[in-house]
Amino acid sequence: MKRLFWMGVGAAAAIALNRKARETAHAVTPAGIAGNVGDALRELAGALGTFGADVRAGMSEREVQLSEQVEARSGVTPGARHALGGGAQRRPRRTTGDARARRADG
């Protein structure tokens, strides 16, 4: 019984080592490297998306704080100026179609 137990432990260890060796060998092949790079890029893209969302949330929060400070100090609501048509006039945005047309003409 003792020999059977140790034979089973040896077989389990051999299977585990075989799987680990196969995974390690696959990791250094071009397909394995491409998979690792793809995983890293997905993780980076997710981190950048989260960072961008955090930045936008911080910007919105800071904009609210600054608007409240301006209103408290001057008594003027910053958003009201744009609603009344005041402030600098904005030029209309160019679309990508306009840029393509300019490139074609130029």
Coordinates of N, CA and C in Angstrom, one line a residue:
M1 N 0.8 -1.2 0.0 CA 0.0 0.0 0.0 C 0.9 1.3 0.0
K2 N 2.0 1.2 0.8 CA 2.9 2.3 0.8 C 3.5 2.6 -0.5
R3 N 3.9 1.6 -1.3 CA 4.5 1.8 -2.6 C 3.5 2.3 -3.6
L4 N 2.2 1.9 -3.5 CA 1.2 2.4 -4.3 C 0.9 3.9 -4.1
F5 N 1.0 4.3 -2.8 CA 0.8 5.7 -2.5 C 1.9 6.6 -3.1
W6 N 3.2 6.1 -3.0 CA 4.3 6.9 -3.5 C 4.3 6.9 -5.0
M7 N 3.8 5.8 -5.6 CA 3.7 5.7 -7.1 C 2.7 6.8 -7.6
G8 N 1.6 6.9 -6.8 CA 0.6 7.9 -7.2 C 1.1 9.3 -7.0
V9 N 1.8 9.6 -6.0 CA 2.4 10.9 -5.7 C 3.4 11.2 -6.9
G10 N 4.2 10.3 -7.3 CA 5.2 10.5 -8.3 C 4.5 10.7 -9.7
A11 N 3.4 10.0 -9.9 CA 2.7 10.2 -11.2 C 2.0 11.6 -11.2
A12 N 1.5 12.0 -10.1 CA 0.9 13.4 -10.0 C 1.9 14.4 -10.2
A13 N 3.1 14.3 -9.6 CA 4.2 15.2 -9.7 C 4.6 15.3 -11.2
A14 N 4.7 14.1 -11.8 CA 5.2 14.1 -13.2 C 4.2 14.8 -14.1
I15 N 2.9 14.6 -13.9 CA 1.9 15.3 -14.7 C 2.0 16.8 -14.5
A16 N 2.1 17.2 -13.2 CA 2.2 18.6 -13.0 C 3.4 19.3 -13.6
L17 N 4.6 18.6 -13.5 CA 5.8 19.1 -14.1 C 5.7 19.2 -15.6
N18 N 5.1 18.1 -16.2 CA 4.9 18.1 -17.6 C 4.0 19.3 -18.1
R19 N 3.0 19.5 -17.4 CA 2.1 20.7 -17.8 C 2.8 22.0 -17.7
K20 N 3.6 22.2 -16.6 CA 4.3 23.4 -16.4 C 5.4 23.6 -17.5
A21 N 6.1 22.5 -17.8 CA 7.1 22.6 -18.9 C 6.5 22.9 -20.2
R22 N 5.3 22.4 -20.5 CA 4.6 22.7 -21.8 C 4.2 24.1 -21.8
E23 N 3.7 24.6 -20.7 CA 3.3 26.1 -20.7 C 4.5 27.0 -20.8
T24 N 5.6 26.6 -20.2 CA 6.8 27.4 -20.3 C 7.3 27.4 -21.7
A25 N 7.3 26.2 -22.4 CA 7.8 26.1 -23.7 C 6.9 26.9 -24.7
H26 N 5.6 26.9 -24.4 CA 4.7 27.7 -25.3 C 4.9 29.2 -25.1
A27 N 5.2 29.6 -23.9 CA 5.4 31.0 -23.6 C 6.5 31.6 -24.4
V28 N 7.5 30.8 -24.9 CA 8.7 31.4 -25.6 C 8.5 31.2 -27.1
T29 N 7.4 30.6 -27.6 CA 7.2 30.5 -29.0 C 6.6 31.9 -29.5
P30 N 6.7 32.1 -30.8 CA 6.1 33.4 -31.3 C 4.6 33.5 -31.0
A31 N 3.8 32.4 -31.0 CA 2.4 32.5 -30.7 C 2.2 32.9 -29.2
G32 N 3.1 32.3 -28.3 CA 3.0 32.6 -26.9 C 3.4 34.0 -26.6
I33 N 4.4 34.5 -27.3 CA 4.8 35.9 -27.1 C 3.8 36.8 -27.5
A34 N 3.2 36.5 -28.7 CA 2.1 37.4 -29.2 C 0.9 37.4 -28.3
G35 N 0.6 36.3 -27.7 CA -0.5 36.2 -26.7 C -0.2 37.1 -25.5
N36 N 1.0 37.0 -25.0 CA 1.4 37.8 -23.9 C 1.4 39.3 -24.2
V37 N 1.9 39.7 -25.4 CA 1.8 41.1 -25.8 C 0.4 41.5 -25.9
G38 N -0.5 40.7 -26.5 CA -1.9 41.1 -26.7 C -2.5 41.3 -25.3
D39 N -2.3 40.4 -24.4 CA -2.8 40.5 -23.0 C -2.3 41.8 -22.4
A40 N -1.0 42.1 -22.5 CA -0.5 43.3 -21.9 C -1.1 44.6 -22.6
L41 N -1.3 44.6 -23.9 CA -2.0 45.7 -24.5 C -3.4 45.9 -24.1
R42 N -4.1 44.8 -23.9 CA -5.5 44.9 -23.4 C -5.5 45.5 -22.0
E43 N -4.6 45.1 -21.2 CA -4.5 45.6 -19.8 C -4.2 47.1 -19.8
L44 N -3.2 47.5 -20.7 CA -2.8 48.9 -20.8 C -4.0 49.7 -21.3
A45 N -4.7 49.2 -22.3 CA -5.9 50.0 -22.8 C -6.9 50.2 -21.7
G46 N -7.2 49.1 -21.0 CA -8.1 49.3 -19.9 C -7.7 50.3 -18.8
A47 N -6.4 50.3 -18.5 CA -5.8 51.2 -17.5 C -5.9 52.6 -18.1
L48 N -5.6 52.8 -19.4 CA -5.7 54.2 -20.0 C -7.2 54.7 -20.0
G49 N -8.1 53.8 -20.3 CA -9.5 54.1 -20.2 C -10.0 54.6 -18.8
T50 N -9.5 53.8 -17.8 CA -9.9 54.1 -16.5 C -9.2 55.5 -16.1
F51 N -8.0 55.7 -16.5 CA -7.3 56.9 -16.2 C -8.0 58.1 -16.8
G52 N -8.4 58.0 -18.1 CA -9.2 59.0 -18.8 C -10.5 59.3 -18.1
A53 N -11.2 58.3 -17.6 CA -12.5 58.5 -16.9 C -12.2 59.3 -15.6
D54 N -11.2 58.9 -14.9 CA -10.8 59.6 -13.7 C -10.5 61.1 -13.9
V55 N -9.7 61.3 -15.0 CA -9.4 62.7 -15.3 C -10.6 63.5 -15.7
R56 N -11.5 62.9 -16.5 CA -12.7 63.6 -16.8 C -13.6 63.9 -15.6
A57 N -13.7 63.0 -14.7 CA -14.5 63.2 -13.5 C -13.8 64.3 -12.6
G58 N -12.5 64.3 -12.5 CA -11.8 65.3 -11.8 C -12.0 66.7 -12.4
M59 N -11.9 66.7 -13.7 CA -12.1 68.0 -14.4 C -13.5 68.6 -14.2
S60 N -14.5 67.7 -14.2 CA -15.9 68.1 -14.0 C -16.1 68.6 -12.6
E61 N -15.5 67.9 -11.7 CA -15.6 68.3 -10.2 C -14.9 69.6 -10.0
R62 N -13.7 69.8 -10.6 CA -13.0 71.1 -10.5 C -13.7 72.2 -11.1
E63 N -14.4 72.0 -12.3 CA -15.1 73.0 -13.0 C -16.3 73.5 -12.1
V64 N -16.9 72.6 -11.4 CA -18.0 72.9 -10.5 C -17.5 73.8 -9.4
Q65 N -16.3 73.4 -8.8 CA -15.7 74.2 -7.7 C -15.4 75.6 -8.2
L66 N -14.8 75.7 -9.4 CA -14.4 77.0 -9.9 C -15.6 77.9 -10.2
S67 N -16.6 77.3 -10.7 CA -17.9 78.0 -11.0 C -18.5 78.6 -9.7
E68 N -18.5 77.7 -8.7 CA -19.0 78.2 -7.4 C -18.2 79.3 -6.8
Q69 N -16.8 79.2 -7.0 CA -16.0 80.3 -6.5 C -16.2 81.6 -7.2
V70 N -16.4 81.5 -8.5 CA -16.6 82.7 -9.4 C -17.9 83.3 -9.0
E71 N -18.9 82.5 -8.8 CA -20.3 83.0 -8.5 C -20.3 83.6 -7.1
A72 N -19.5 83.0 -6.1 CA -19.5 83.6 -4.8 C -18.7 84.9 -4.7
R73 N -17.7 85.0 -5.5 CA -16.8 86.2 -5.4 C -17.4 87.4 -6.3
S74 N -18.0 87.0 -7.4 CA -18.4 88.1 -8.3 C -19.9 88.3 -8.4
G75 N -20.7 87.2 -8.0 CA -22.1 87.3 -8.1 C -22.6 86.9 -9.5
V76 N -21.7 86.6 -10.4 CA -22.1 86.2 -11.8 C -22.0 84.7 -12.0
T77 N -23.1 84.2 -12.5 CA -23.0 82.8 -12.8 C -22.3 82.6 -14.1
P78 N -21.2 81.8 -14.1 CA -20.4 81.6 -15.3 C -21.2 81.1 -16.5
G79 N -22.1 80.2 -16.3 CA -22.8 79.6 -17.4 C -23.8 80.6 -18.0
A80 N -24.2 81.6 -17.3 CA -25.2 82.6 -17.8 C -24.7 83.4 -18.9
R81 N -23.4 83.7 -19.0 CA -22.9 84.5 -20.0 C -23.0 83.9 -21.4
H82 N -22.8 82.6 -21.4 CA -22.9 81.8 -22.7 C -24.4 81.8 -23.1
A83 N -25.3 81.6 -22.1 CA -26.7 81.5 -22.4 C -27.2 82.8 -23.0
L84 N -26.6 84.0 -22.6 CA -27.1 85.3 -23.1 C -26.4 85.7 -24.4
G85 N -25.5 84.8 -24.9 CA -24.9 85.1 -26.2 C -23.6 86.0 -26.0
G86 N -23.2 86.2 -24.8 CA -22.0 87.0 -24.6 C -20.7 86.1 -24.8
G87 N -19.6 86.7 -24.6 CA -18.3 86.0 -24.7 C -17.8 86.0 -26.1
A88 N -16.7 85.3 -26.3 CA -16.1 85.2 -27.6 C -16.9 84.4 -28.6
Q89 N -17.0 84.8 -29.8 CA -17.7 84.1 -30.8 C -16.9 82.9 -31.3
R90 N -17.5 81.8 -31.4 CA -16.7 80.6 -31.8 C -16.9 80.4 -33.3
R91 N -15.8 79.9 -33.9 CA -15.9 79.5 -35.3 C -16.5 78.1 -35.4
P92 N -17.3 77.9 -36.5 CA -17.8 76.5 -36.6 C -16.7 75.5 -36.8
R93 N -17.0 74.3 -36.2 CA -16.0 73.3 -36.4 C -15.9 72.7 -37.8
R94 N -14.7 72.4 -38.2 CA -14.6 71.8 -39.5 C -14.8 70.3 -39.4
T95 N -15.4 69.7 -40.3 CA -15.6 68.2 -40.3 C -14.5 67.6 -41.1
T96 N -14.4 66.3 -41.0 CA -13.4 65.5 -41.7 C -13.6 65.6 -43.2
G97 N -14.9 65.7 -43.6 CA -15.2 65.8 -45.0 C -14.6 67.1 -45.6
D98 N -14.6 68.2 -44.8 CA -14.0 69.5 -45.3 C -12.5 69.3 -45.4
A99 N -11.9 68.7 -44.5 CA -10.5 68.5 -44.6 C -10.1 67.6 -45.8
R100 N -10.9 66.6 -46.1 CA -10.6 65.8 -47.3 C -10.8 66.6 -48.6
A101 N -11.8 67.5 -48.6 CA -12.0 68.3 -49.8 C -10.8 69.3 -50.0
R102 N -10.3 69.9 -48.9 CA -9.2 70.8 -49.0 C -8.0 70.1 -49.5
R103 N -7.7 68.8 -49.0 CA -6.6 68.1 -49.5 C -6.7 67.7 -51.0
A104 N -7.9 67.4 -51.4 CA -8.1 67.1 -52.8 C -7.9 68.3 -53.7
D105 N -8.3 69.5 -53.2 CA -8.1 70.7 -54.0 C -6.7 71.2 -54.0
G106 N -6.0 71.0 -52.9 CA -4.7 71.6 -52.7 C -3.6 70.8 -53.3

